[in-house]
Amino acid sequence: MTHPDDSCLKRRGRPRSFDRAAALEQAMLLFWRQGYAGTSIADLTLAMGISPPSLYAAFGDKERLFLEALDRYQGDVLSSAAQIMAQAPSARAAVLAVLRATADRLTRPDLPRGCMAVTSAMNCGEEFSHLAEELTRRRKASLQRLCDRLNQALAEGELPDGTDISALATFYQTVAQGMTIQARDGASRDELLATVDAAMRAWPGGNEAQHDPQPADAIG
Amino acid sequence: MTHPDDSCLKRRGRPRSFDRAAALEQAMLLFWRQGYAGTSIADLTLAMGISPPSLYAAFGDKERLFLEALDRYQGDVLSSAAQIMAQAPSARAAVLAVLRATADRLTRPDLPRGCMAVTSAMNCGEEFSHLAEELTRRRKASLQRLCDRLNQALAEGELPDGTDISALATFYQTVAQGMTIQARDGASRDELLATVDAAMRAWPGGNEAQHDPQPADAIG
DNA sequence: CAGGTTCTGTATCAGTTGCTACGAAATGGG
DNA sequence: CCCATTTCGTAGCAACTGATACAGAACCTG
């Protein structure tokens, strides 16, 4: 499943005159800001600096362009989350670190607010319901990764026996998704971090011994 | 600020041949399900059972119809929340009851999933940014009402001195907003209620003495 | 009844939507 | 060089968007 220009082979015919990756980046930013239905081909071609035929030749159609932009978006987000989870010394630290990174990510001053995977197909007509379902599928996949980590913690004794792992993972995903709405409403990074701290008070087994270090300033 | 047919005065000319309130209800349901941008005039006229000129004569234009549908939506939701808050014996009970009612409201089998005030203008182009801002304003108003109740609890000693009321209210609003995404993704009422229980563990001062009664089954 | 008023359906308006036909331009292979 | 191949910009497609002009129909007042 590779894209038409992934190969380094010499291609016959007139070479492409624009940077496909850069154009995809612009498309991603537009879909992120305005959603799938709210972004027109005219918007896209203007931002990408190409004409409609070039867009269709390079990306197929609007829907495939959206999915590719979504892949581009999630590529960064998911690998970052995986790395944070891998480095965390405990499940609690992993959840805290991921939520803090989320607070940072959702309020970057130079990027659209909120999570593209949450906002970009929230309300589209029924003719695009399969897009909404695709985003739902991806959110469920994220939930599953969190469940896996929490189940590991349960097996290692970090979490009390009988802890409802699915409910706990769902709770933290719910908080993270709510933070997207807050970010869209103008919440600052610090406000989101305060919500993260509140959410961590719900960690099973109490928080008597917990002294979470302050989050490092965002460096990018 | 009244609508053209609020009066009970006898009106001259041909009487309206459709039920304005019922038509508004259908419009609300469509905007709720598909959002502002995702709902066309054709969709609306079909669902409302009227022709475009009747729609424009009765409701102004699409934007004013949307705002009126939003008022219709929030009328029920906000009065219900206010009543629940008024009846609750404590701030904690109020937050719990409102969140449980929210879990119920977001997963009604016969109504669209999620909160219309969150989803209906989440991603529209910049030409409708004032609609998104209007919804943001209403969400901030809801937050303010929650802050007021929590400040009252602080004054009454229910909450520890030094409690960050704004942060606490924002946390619970964030959870409620995240529940909208979960509901859209198919979460059941019980799953949302489990998230509510998790969120209540974050209530300041610990939960050692708290034994929240089970929520009553929804009766409509 | 006549006159004024308001609503109704048909039939559209100009503008935008996603998308593409077409021929010119730019490359590599022979 | 000539040709096949690929991309380019222009220009435009049918369908849909939000919103209306128009004429006829239905009501009240007189």
Short mmCIF file of C-alpha atoms (C1' of nucleotides) in Angstrom, two decimals:
data_model
loop_
_atom_site.label_atom_id
_atom_site.label_comp_id
_atom_site.label_asym_id
_atom_site.label_seq_id
_atom_site.Cartn_x
_atom_site.Cartn_y
_atom_site.Cartn_z
CA MET A 1 0.00 0.00 0.00
CA THR A 2 2.33 2.70 -1.25
CA HIS A 3 1.57 6.03 -2.79
CA PRO A 4 2.28 6.73 -6.45
CA ASP A 5 5.45 8.70 -5.82
CA ASP A 6 6.99 6.68 -3.05
CA SER A 7 9.52 5.11 -5.37
CA CYS A 8 12.84 6.68 -6.25
CA LEU A 9 12.70 5.29 -9.78
CA LYS A 10 13.13 7.71 -12.61
CA ARG A 11 9.69 8.52 -13.93
CA ARG A 12 8.99 9.26 -17.51
CA GLY A 13 6.96 12.25 -18.55
CA ARG A 14 6.79 15.73 -17.16
CA PRO A 15 7.97 15.85 -13.54
CA ARG A 16 5.72 17.11 -10.80
CA SER A 17 6.28 20.78 -10.19
CA PHE A 18 5.23 20.91 -6.52
CA ASP A 19 6.30 19.28 -3.28
CA ARG A 20 3.76 16.57 -2.62
CA ALA A 21 4.59 16.30 1.08
CA ALA A 22 4.33 20.05 1.57
CA ALA A 23 1.02 20.13 -0.27
CA LEU A 24 -0.26 17.28 1.91
CA GLU A 25 0.81 19.23 4.96
CA GLN A 26 -1.24 22.22 3.89
CA ALA A 27 -4.23 20.00 3.20
CA MET A 28 -3.88 18.46 6.64
CA LEU A 29 -3.83 21.87 8.27
CA LEU A 30 -6.99 22.90 6.43
CA PHE A 31 -8.88 19.69 7.24
CA TRP A 32 -7.69 20.03 10.82
CA ARG A 33 -8.98 23.58 11.10
CA GLN A 34 -12.20 23.33 9.11
CA GLY A 35 -13.08 19.66 9.02
CA TYR A 36 -13.85 17.52 6.00
CA ALA A 37 -17.17 19.05 4.96
CA GLY A 38 -16.06 22.58 5.77
CA THR A 39 -13.07 22.40 3.45
CA SER A 40 -13.70 22.76 -0.28
CA ILE A 41 -11.51 21.73 -3.16
CA ALA A 42 -11.06 25.41 -3.91
CA ASP A 43 -9.81 25.98 -0.34
CA LEU A 44 -7.42 23.08 -0.75
CA THR A 45 -6.01 24.03 -4.13
CA LEU A 46 -5.46 27.59 -2.92
CA ALA A 47 -3.63 26.52 0.23
CA MET A 48 -1.68 23.78 -1.53
CA GLY A 49 -0.71 26.07 -4.36
CA ILE A 50 -1.82 23.67 -7.07
CA SER A 51 -4.68 23.36 -9.54
CA PRO A 52 -7.55 20.90 -9.21
CA PRO A 53 -6.24 18.44 -11.84
CA SER A 54 -2.90 18.28 -10.04
CA LEU A 55 -4.66 17.59 -6.78
CA TYR A 56 -6.73 14.78 -8.26
CA ALA A 57 -3.74 13.31 -10.10
CA ALA A 58 -1.61 13.29 -6.96
CA PHE A 59 -4.15 12.35 -4.29
CA GLY A 60 -7.09 10.66 -5.99
CA ASP A 61 -10.08 12.55 -4.70
CA LYS A 62 -11.09 14.64 -1.72
CA GLU A 63 -11.83 11.65 0.45
CA ARG A 64 -8.52 9.90 -0.20
CA LEU A 65 -6.70 13.17 0.32
CA PHE A 66 -8.45 13.53 3.66
CA LEU A 67 -7.52 10.02 4.75
CA GLU A 68 -3.92 10.58 3.73
CA ALA A 69 -3.87 13.88 5.60
CA LEU A 70 -5.29 12.06 8.60
CA ASP A 71 -2.51 9.48 8.35
CA ARG A 72 0.01 12.29 8.19
CA TYR A 73 -1.57 13.84 11.28
CA GLN A 74 -1.78 10.68 13.30
CA GLY A 75 1.70 9.58 12.31
CA ASP A 76 3.21 12.22 14.53
CA VAL A 77 0.63 12.01 17.29
CA LEU A 78 0.57 8.25 17.67
CA SER A 79 4.31 7.69 17.47
CA SER A 80 4.82 10.40 20.04
CA ALA A 81 2.26 8.83 22.35
CA ALA A 82 3.81 5.40 21.88
CA GLN A 83 7.24 6.77 22.73
CA ILE A 84 5.93 8.50 25.85
CA MET A 85 4.16 5.34 26.96
CA ALA A 86 7.29 3.28 26.41
CA GLN A 87 9.46 5.61 28.45
CA ALA A 88 7.09 5.99 31.39
CA PRO A 89 8.10 4.01 34.50
CA SER A 90 4.50 3.11 35.36
CA ALA A 91 1.03 3.10 33.88
CA ARG A 92 0.09 6.08 36.00
CA ALA A 93 3.12 7.99 34.79
CA ALA A 94 2.29 6.97 31.24
CA VAL A 95 -1.26 8.28 31.45
CA LEU A 96 -0.09 11.48 33.09
CA ALA A 97 2.62 12.04 30.51
CA VAL A 98 0.33 11.34 27.57
CA LEU A 99 -2.34 13.67 28.93
CA ARG A 100 0.22 16.41 29.52
CA ALA A 101 1.59 15.95 26.03
CA THR A 102 -1.98 16.13 24.79
CA ALA A 103 -2.56 19.40 26.64
CA ASP A 104 0.53 20.75 24.95
CA ARG A 105 -0.34 19.40 21.53
CA LEU A 106 -3.89 20.77 21.57
CA THR A 107 -2.79 24.32 22.33
CA ARG A 108 0.22 24.85 20.09
CA PRO A 109 0.10 28.49 19.05
CA ASP A 110 1.13 27.77 15.47
CA LEU A 111 -1.23 24.88 14.83
CA PRO A 112 -5.01 24.42 14.76
CA ARG A 113 -6.60 23.83 18.11
CA GLY A 114 -7.97 20.52 19.22
CA CYS A 115 -7.44 17.06 17.81
CA MET A 116 -8.04 16.56 14.11
CA ALA A 117 -9.16 12.98 14.71
CA VAL A 118 -11.94 14.29 16.94
CA THR A 119 -13.09 17.41 15.15
CA SER A 120 -12.58 16.89 11.44
CA ALA A 121 -15.59 14.67 10.77
CA MET A 122 -17.75 15.39 13.79
CA ASN A 123 -20.77 16.59 11.87
CA CYS A 124 -21.03 15.66 8.26
CA GLY A 125 -24.10 14.50 6.42
CA GLU A 126 -24.94 10.82 6.20
CA GLU A 127 -23.28 10.58 2.82
CA PHE A 128 -19.94 10.79 4.62
CA SER A 129 -20.85 8.62 7.59
CA HIS A 130 -18.16 6.14 6.61
CA LEU A 131 -15.58 8.87 7.26
CA ALA A 132 -17.01 9.48 10.71
CA GLU A 133 -16.91 5.73 11.27
CA GLU A 134 -13.28 5.58 10.18
CA LEU A 135 -12.42 8.21 12.79
CA THR A 136 -14.41 6.29 15.38
CA ARG A 137 -12.40 3.19 14.50
CA ARG A 138 -9.15 5.06 15.02
CA ARG A 139 -10.28 6.45 18.36
CA LYS A 140 -11.22 2.92 19.46
CA ALA A 141 -7.74 1.79 18.43
CA SER A 142 -6.22 4.45 20.67
CA LEU A 143 -8.45 3.30 23.50
CA GLN A 144 -7.28 -0.26 22.95
CA ARG A 145 -3.63 0.74 23.26
CA LEU A 146 -4.42 2.43 26.54
CA CYS A 147 -6.30 -0.64 27.72
CA ASP A 148 -3.31 -2.79 26.88
CA ARG A 149 -1.02 -0.63 28.98
CA LEU A 150 -3.46 -0.63 31.90
CA ASN A 151 -3.90 -4.39 31.71
CA GLN A 152 -0.14 -4.70 31.93
CA ALA A 153 -0.22 -2.52 35.03
CA LEU A 154 -2.94 -4.74 36.47
CA ALA A 155 -0.84 -7.83 35.86
CA GLU A 156 2.18 -6.18 37.46
CA GLY A 157 0.20 -5.23 40.53
CA GLU A 158 0.33 -1.49 39.94
CA LEU A 159 -3.46 -1.41 39.85
CA PRO A 160 -5.72 -3.02 42.46
CA ASP A 161 -7.25 -6.37 41.61
CA GLY A 162 -10.71 -5.97 40.21
CA THR A 163 -9.99 -2.62 38.64
CA ASP A 164 -12.27 -2.06 35.64
CA ILE A 165 -9.59 -1.46 33.04
CA SER A 166 -11.96 -0.64 30.22
CA ALA A 167 -13.79 1.92 32.34
CA LEU A 168 -10.55 3.50 33.51
CA ALA A 169 -9.14 3.77 29.98
CA THR A 170 -12.43 5.15 28.72
CA PHE A 171 -12.42 7.77 31.45
CA TYR A 172 -9.00 9.09 30.49
CA GLN A 173 -9.83 9.04 26.81
CA THR A 174 -13.00 10.96 27.62
CA VAL A 175 -10.97 13.59 29.45
CA ALA A 176 -8.56 13.85 26.54
CA GLN A 177 -11.42 14.24 24.08
CA GLY A 178 -13.08 16.85 26.26
CA MET A 179 -9.81 18.76 26.24
CA THR A 180 -10.19 19.11 22.48
CA ILE A 181 -13.43 21.00 22.99
CA GLN A 182 -11.82 23.12 25.67
CA ALA A 183 -8.89 23.87 23.40
CA ARG A 184 -11.25 24.91 20.61
CA ASP A 185 -12.94 27.21 23.10
CA GLY A 186 -9.65 28.94 23.78
CA ALA A 187 -8.40 27.16 26.88
CA SER A 188 -4.71 27.73 27.57
CA ARG A 189 -2.15 24.97 27.94
CA ASP A 190 -2.04 25.63 31.69
CA GLU A 191 -5.80 25.31 31.99
CA LEU A 192 -5.67 21.95 30.23
CA LEU A 193 -2.83 20.90 32.51
CA ALA A 194 -4.98 21.77 35.52
CA THR A 195 -7.69 19.50 34.11
CA VAL A 196 -5.09 16.77 33.67
CA ASP A 197 -4.11 17.11 37.33
CA ALA A 198 -7.74 16.85 38.35
CA ALA A 199 -8.20 13.77 36.21
CA MET A 200 -5.20 12.10 37.82
CA ARG A 201 -6.91 12.38 41.20
CA ALA A 202 -9.31 9.74 39.90
CA TRP A 203 -6.51 7.20 39.60
CA PRO A 204 -7.49 4.04 41.49
CA GLY A 205 -6.02 3.49 44.93
CA GLY A 206 -5.83 7.09 45.98
CA ASN A 207 -3.12 9.63 45.43
CA GLU A 208 -1.70 9.99 48.94
CA ALA A 209 1.86 9.20 47.94
CA GLN A 210 1.76 10.88 44.56
CA HIS A 211 3.84 13.97 43.97
CA ASP A 212 3.75 14.45 40.26
CA PRO A 213 6.62 16.57 38.98
CA GLN A 214 5.67 19.64 37.06
CA PRO A 215 5.53 19.18 33.33
CA ALA A 216 8.54 20.41 31.41
CA ASP A 217 7.99 23.46 29.27
CA ALA A 218 7.10 22.56 25.76
CA ILE A 219 10.10 22.56 23.51
CA GLY A 220 8.39 21.13 20.43
CA MET B 1 -37.01 39.87 21.06
CA THR B 2 -40.05 37.80 20.10
CA HIS B 3 -40.70 35.67 17.07
CA PRO B 4 -43.27 36.72 14.47
CA ASP B 5 -45.94 34.33 15.65
CA ASP B 6 -45.54 34.61 19.36
CA SER B 7 -48.60 36.77 19.69
CA CYS B 8 -52.09 35.39 20.06
CA LEU B 9 -53.55 38.26 18.07
CA LYS B 10 -55.70 37.40 15.10
CA ARG B 11 -53.51 37.75 12.03
CA ARG B 12 -54.73 38.97 8.74
CA GLY B 13 -54.03 37.14 5.51
CA ARG B 14 -53.74 33.46 4.79
CA PRO B 15 -52.93 31.44 7.90
CA ARG B 16 -49.86 29.28 8.12
CA SER B 17 -50.58 25.73 7.06
CA PHE B 18 -47.93 23.96 9.13
CA ASP B 19 -47.05 23.65 12.80
CA ARG B 20 -44.19 26.03 13.36
CA ALA B 21 -43.06 24.37 16.59
CA ALA B 22 -43.10 20.91 15.02
CA ALA B 23 -41.14 22.18 12.04
CA LEU B 24 -38.60 23.77 14.37
CA GLU B 25 -38.32 20.48 16.20
CA GLN B 26 -37.46 18.67 12.98
CA ALA B 27 -34.91 21.33 12.10
CA MET B 28 -33.35 20.97 15.54
CA LEU B 29 -33.06 17.22 15.12
CA LEU B 30 -31.36 17.64 11.75
CA PHE B 31 -28.90 20.27 12.96
CA TRP B 32 -28.24 18.12 16.00
CA ARG B 33 -27.47 15.07 13.90
CA GLN B 34 -25.62 16.66 11.00
CA GLY B 35 -24.40 20.01 12.25
CA TYR B 36 -24.91 23.42 10.70
CA ALA B 37 -22.75 23.03 7.61
CA GLY B 38 -23.78 19.44 7.04
CA THR B 39 -27.48 20.31 6.85
CA SER B 40 -28.78 21.88 3.64
CA ILE B 41 -31.95 23.85 3.09
CA ALA B 42 -33.19 20.95 1.00
CA ASP B 43 -32.62 18.59 3.94
CA LEU B 44 -34.50 20.98 6.18
CA THR B 45 -37.48 21.59 3.93
CA LEU B 46 -37.83 17.85 3.39
CA ALA B 47 -37.76 17.03 7.09
CA MET B 48 -39.93 19.98 8.07
CA GLY B 49 -42.44 19.21 5.34
CA ILE B 50 -42.49 22.75 3.99
CA SER B 51 -41.18 24.58 0.94
CA PRO B 52 -38.21 26.95 0.96
CA PRO B 53 -40.28 30.16 0.85
CA SER B 54 -42.26 28.99 3.88
CA LEU B 55 -39.05 28.26 5.72
CA TYR B 56 -37.61 31.68 4.97
CA ALA B 57 -40.87 33.43 5.79
CA ALA B 58 -41.20 31.66 9.12
CA PHE B 59 -37.59 31.55 10.29
CA GLY B 60 -35.66 34.22 8.44
CA ASP B 61 -32.69 32.36 7.03
CA LYS B 62 -30.67 29.25 7.72
CA GLU B 63 -28.57 30.90 10.38
CA ARG B 64 -31.51 32.29 12.36
CA LEU B 65 -33.27 28.95 12.06
CA PHE B 66 -30.19 27.29 13.49
CA LEU B 67 -30.00 29.69 16.40
CA GLU B 68 -33.68 29.21 17.13
CA ALA B 69 -33.25 25.43 16.95
CA LEU B 70 -30.33 25.79 19.34
CA ASP B 71 -32.51 27.76 21.74
CA ARG B 72 -35.13 25.07 21.49
CA TYR B 73 -32.49 22.46 22.25
CA GLN B 74 -30.90 24.27 25.15
CA GLY B 75 -34.25 25.23 26.62
CA ASP B 76 -34.84 21.67 27.74
CA VAL B 77 -31.25 20.90 28.62
CA LEU B 78 -30.51 23.99 30.65
CA SER B 79 -33.76 24.08 32.58
CA SER B 80 -33.33 20.42 33.42
CA ALA B 81 -29.79 21.04 34.64
CA ALA B 82 -30.89 24.04 36.67
CA GLN B 83 -33.63 22.00 38.30
CA ILE B 84 -31.22 19.18 39.13
CA MET B 85 -28.74 21.63 40.60
CA ALA B 86 -31.42 23.27 42.68
CA GLN B 87 -32.64 19.99 44.12
CA ALA B 88 -29.21 18.59 44.97
CA PRO B 89 -28.30 18.69 48.67
CA SER B 90 -24.66 19.55 48.01
CA ALA B 91 -22.38 20.73 45.24
CA ARG B 92 -20.95 17.26 44.93
CA ALA B 93 -24.41 15.75 44.60
CA ALA B 94 -25.27 18.43 42.07
CA VAL B 95 -22.27 17.68 39.87
CA LEU B 96 -22.91 13.96 40.12
CA ALA B 97 -26.58 14.33 39.27
CA VAL B 98 -25.92 16.65 36.35
CA LEU B 99 -23.27 14.33 34.94
CA ARG B 100 -25.57 11.34 35.30
CA ALA B 101 -28.38 13.19 33.63
CA THR B 102 -25.91 14.09 30.90
CA ALA B 103 -24.96 10.45 30.43
CA ASP B 104 -28.62 9.67 30.04
CA ARG B 105 -29.34 12.59 27.74
CA LEU B 106 -26.42 11.84 25.40
CA THR B 107 -27.48 8.24 24.80
CA ARG B 108 -31.24 8.45 24.35
CA PRO B 109 -32.11 5.79 21.79
CA ASP B 110 -34.64 7.99 19.99
CA LEU B 111 -32.52 11.13 19.77
CA PRO B 112 -29.24 12.04 18.10
CA ARG B 113 -26.16 11.17 20.10
CA GLY B 114 -24.00 13.73 21.82
CA CYS B 115 -24.67 17.34 22.68
CA MET B 116 -25.88 19.61 19.91
CA ALA B 117 -24.16 22.59 21.52
CA VAL B 118 -20.85 20.76 21.20
CA THR B 119 -21.12 19.05 17.84
CA SER B 120 -23.29 21.21 15.60
CA ALA B 121 -20.73 23.86 14.71
CA MET B 122 -17.51 22.07 15.54
CA ASN B 123 -15.98 22.34 12.10
CA CYS B 124 -17.40 24.88 9.77
CA GLY B 125 -15.47 27.17 7.51
CA GLU B 126 -14.32 30.58 8.69
CA GLU B 127 -17.37 32.19 7.10
CA PHE B 128 -19.43 30.73 9.94
CA SER B 129 -16.91 31.32 12.72
CA HIS B 130 -19.38 33.58 14.49
CA LEU B 131 -21.67 30.56 14.90
CA ALA B 132 -18.85 28.59 16.46
CA GLU B 133 -18.16 31.56 18.70
CA GLU B 134 -21.81 31.71 19.73
CA LEU B 135 -21.65 28.09 20.81
CA THR B 136 -18.40 28.77 22.66
CA ARG B 137 -20.17 31.61 24.46
CA ARG B 138 -22.97 29.32 25.54
CA ARG B 139 -20.55 26.68 26.77
CA LYS B 140 -18.76 29.34 28.79
CA ALA B 141 -22.10 30.36 30.26
CA SER B 142 -22.69 26.78 31.38
CA LEU B 143 -19.24 26.73 32.93
CA GLN B 144 -20.05 29.93 34.79
CA ARG B 145 -23.19 28.43 36.31
CA LEU B 146 -21.14 25.50 37.52
CA CYS B 147 -18.53 27.87 38.94
CA ASP B 148 -21.25 29.74 40.80
CA ARG B 149 -22.48 26.56 42.43
CA LEU B 150 -18.97 25.50 43.39
CA ASN B 151 -18.18 28.92 44.82
CA GLN B 152 -21.27 28.60 46.94
CA ALA B 153 -19.98 25.24 48.15
CA LEU B 154 -16.65 26.83 48.95
CA ALA B 155 -18.35 29.53 51.00
CA GLU B 156 -20.41 26.93 52.85
CA GLY B 157 -17.34 24.91 53.71
CA GLU B 158 -18.23 21.92 51.54
CA LEU B 159 -15.02 22.41 49.61
CA PRO B 160 -11.58 22.87 51.19
CA ASP B 161 -10.23 26.39 51.40
CA GLY B 162 -7.96 27.17 48.52
CA THR B 163 -9.82 24.91 46.12
CA ASP B 164 -9.35 26.13 42.56
CA ILE B 165 -13.01 26.49 41.65
CA SER B 166 -12.43 27.44 38.05
CA ALA B 167 -10.15 24.45 37.49
CA LEU B 168 -12.61 22.09 39.17
CA ALA B 169 -15.56 23.34 37.15
CA THR B 170 -13.52 23.18 33.95
CA PHE B 171 -12.55 19.60 34.73
CA TYR B 172 -16.14 18.46 35.06
CA GLN B 173 -17.19 20.35 31.96
CA THR B 174 -14.33 18.71 30.12
CA VAL B 175 -15.54 15.29 31.19
CA ALA B 176 -19.08 16.13 30.09
CA GLN B 177 -17.83 17.33 26.71
CA GLY B 178 -15.69 14.25 26.27
CA MET B 179 -18.79 12.18 26.95
CA THR B 180 -20.31 13.70 23.82
CA ILE B 181 -17.53 12.23 21.72
CA GLN B 182 -17.90 8.90 23.47
CA ALA B 183 -21.64 8.95 22.85
CA ARG B 184 -21.08 9.67 19.17
CA ASP B 185 -18.70 6.72 19.09
CA GLY B 186 -21.45 4.47 20.35
CA ALA B 187 -20.81 4.37 24.09
CA SER B 188 -23.75 3.06 26.11
CA ARG B 189 -25.40 4.92 28.94
CA ASP B 190 -23.77 2.57 31.43
CA GLU B 191 -20.35 3.20 29.98
CA LEU B 192 -20.86 6.94 30.34
CA LEU B 193 -22.08 6.41 33.89
CA ALA B 194 -18.87 4.51 34.65
CA THR B 195 -16.92 7.49 33.38
CA VAL B 196 -19.01 9.74 35.62
CA ASP B 197 -18.13 7.58 38.62
CA ALA B 198 -14.46 7.79 37.73
CA ALA B 199 -14.68 11.56 37.41
CA MET B 200 -16.28 11.85 40.84
CA ARG B 201 -13.20 10.24 42.37
CA ALA B 202 -11.41 13.46 41.50
CA TRP B 203 -13.64 15.45 43.84
CA PRO B 204 -11.45 17.45 46.28
CA GLY B 205 -10.98 16.08 49.78
CA GLY B 206 -11.12 12.44 48.89
CA ASN B 207 -14.08 10.11 48.60
CA GLU B 208 -13.64 7.96 51.69
CA ALA B 209 -17.11 8.66 53.07
CA GLN B 210 -18.90 8.81 49.74
CA HIS B 211 -21.34 6.12 48.83
CA ASP B 212 -23.15 7.47 45.84
CA PRO B 213 -26.52 5.83 45.29
CA GLN B 214 -27.05 4.19 41.98
CA PRO B 215 -28.69 6.36 39.37
CA ALA B 216 -32.36 5.77 38.79
CA ASP B 217 -33.28 4.15 35.53
CA ALA B 218 -34.17 6.69 32.92
CA ILE B 219 -37.88 7.10 32.58
CA GLY B 220 -37.82 9.88 30.02
"C1'" DC C 1 -68.76 41.00 -2.62
"C1'" DA C 2 -64.00 43.97 -3.05
"C1'" DG C 3 -59.47 45.11 -1.12
"C1'" DG C 4 -55.61 44.31 1.40
"C1'" DT C 5 -52.67 40.95 3.51
"C1'" DT C 6 -50.23 36.80 4.19
"C1'" DC C 7 -49.04 32.24 3.01
"C1'" DT C 8 -48.17 28.43 -0.63
"C1'" DG C 9 -45.94 25.94 -4.43
"C1'" DT C 10 -43.35 26.25 -8.74
"C1'" DA C 11 -39.66 27.51 -10.84
"C1'" DT C 12 -35.94 29.54 -10.66
"C1'" DC C 13 -31.65 32.74 -9.45
"C1'" DA C 14 -26.39 33.37 -9.11
"C1'" DG C 15 -22.77 31.15 -6.78
"C1'" DT C 16 -20.33 27.08 -5.21
"C1'" DT C 17 -19.59 22.10 -4.93
"C1'" DG C 18 -16.53 18.00 -6.38
"C1'" DC C 19 -14.58 16.70 -10.40
"C1'" DT C 20 -12.72 16.32 -15.30
"C1'" DA C 21 -12.02 17.05 -20.63
"C1'" DC C 22 -8.84 19.20 -23.27
"C1'" DG C 23 -4.67 20.72 -25.32
"C1'" DA C 24 -0.15 22.65 -24.27
"C1'" DA C 25 4.22 21.89 -21.87
"C1'" DA C 26 7.98 19.16 -20.08
"C1'" DT C 27 10.42 15.19 -19.41
"C1'" DG C 28 12.84 10.30 -20.75
"C1'" DG C 29 13.46 6.53 -24.23
"C1'" DG C 30 14.46 5.28 -28.78
"C1'" DC D 1 15.05 14.14 -33.58
"C1'" DC D 2 10.20 11.85 -32.80
"C1'" DC D 3 7.32 9.69 -29.71
"C1'" DA D 4 5.32 8.03 -25.57
"C1'" DT D 5 4.39 9.49 -21.08
"C1'" DT D 6 3.16 12.43 -17.43
"C1'" DT D 7 1.84 16.88 -15.55
"C1'" DC D 8 0.30 21.45 -16.34
"C1'" DG D 9 -3.30 25.40 -16.50
"C1'" DT D 10 -7.64 26.77 -18.49
"C1'" DA D 11 -12.06 26.21 -18.80
"C1'" DG D 12 -16.05 24.03 -17.84
"C1'" DC D 13 -19.16 20.02 -16.47
"C1'" DA D 14 -23.61 18.54 -13.85
"C1'" DA D 15 -25.22 18.82 -9.35
"C1'" DC D 16 -26.05 21.22 -5.43
"C1'" DT D 17 -25.91 25.51 -2.27
"C1'" DG D 18 -28.68 29.29 0.10
"C1'" DA D 19 -32.10 32.26 -1.08
"C1'" DT D 20 -36.22 34.54 -4.10
"C1'" DA D 21 -39.63 36.27 -7.87
"C1'" DC D 22 -43.78 35.30 -9.08
"C1'" DA D 23 -48.56 34.17 -9.29
"C1'" DG D 24 -52.23 32.04 -7.21
"C1'" DA D 25 -54.73 30.72 -2.97
"C1'" DA D 26 -56.64 31.55 1.58
"C1'" DC D 27 -57.70 34.37 5.15
"C1'" DC D 28 -59.53 39.16 7.61
"C1'" DT D 29 -61.77 43.64 7.27
"C1'" DG D 30 -65.22 46.41 5.40
#
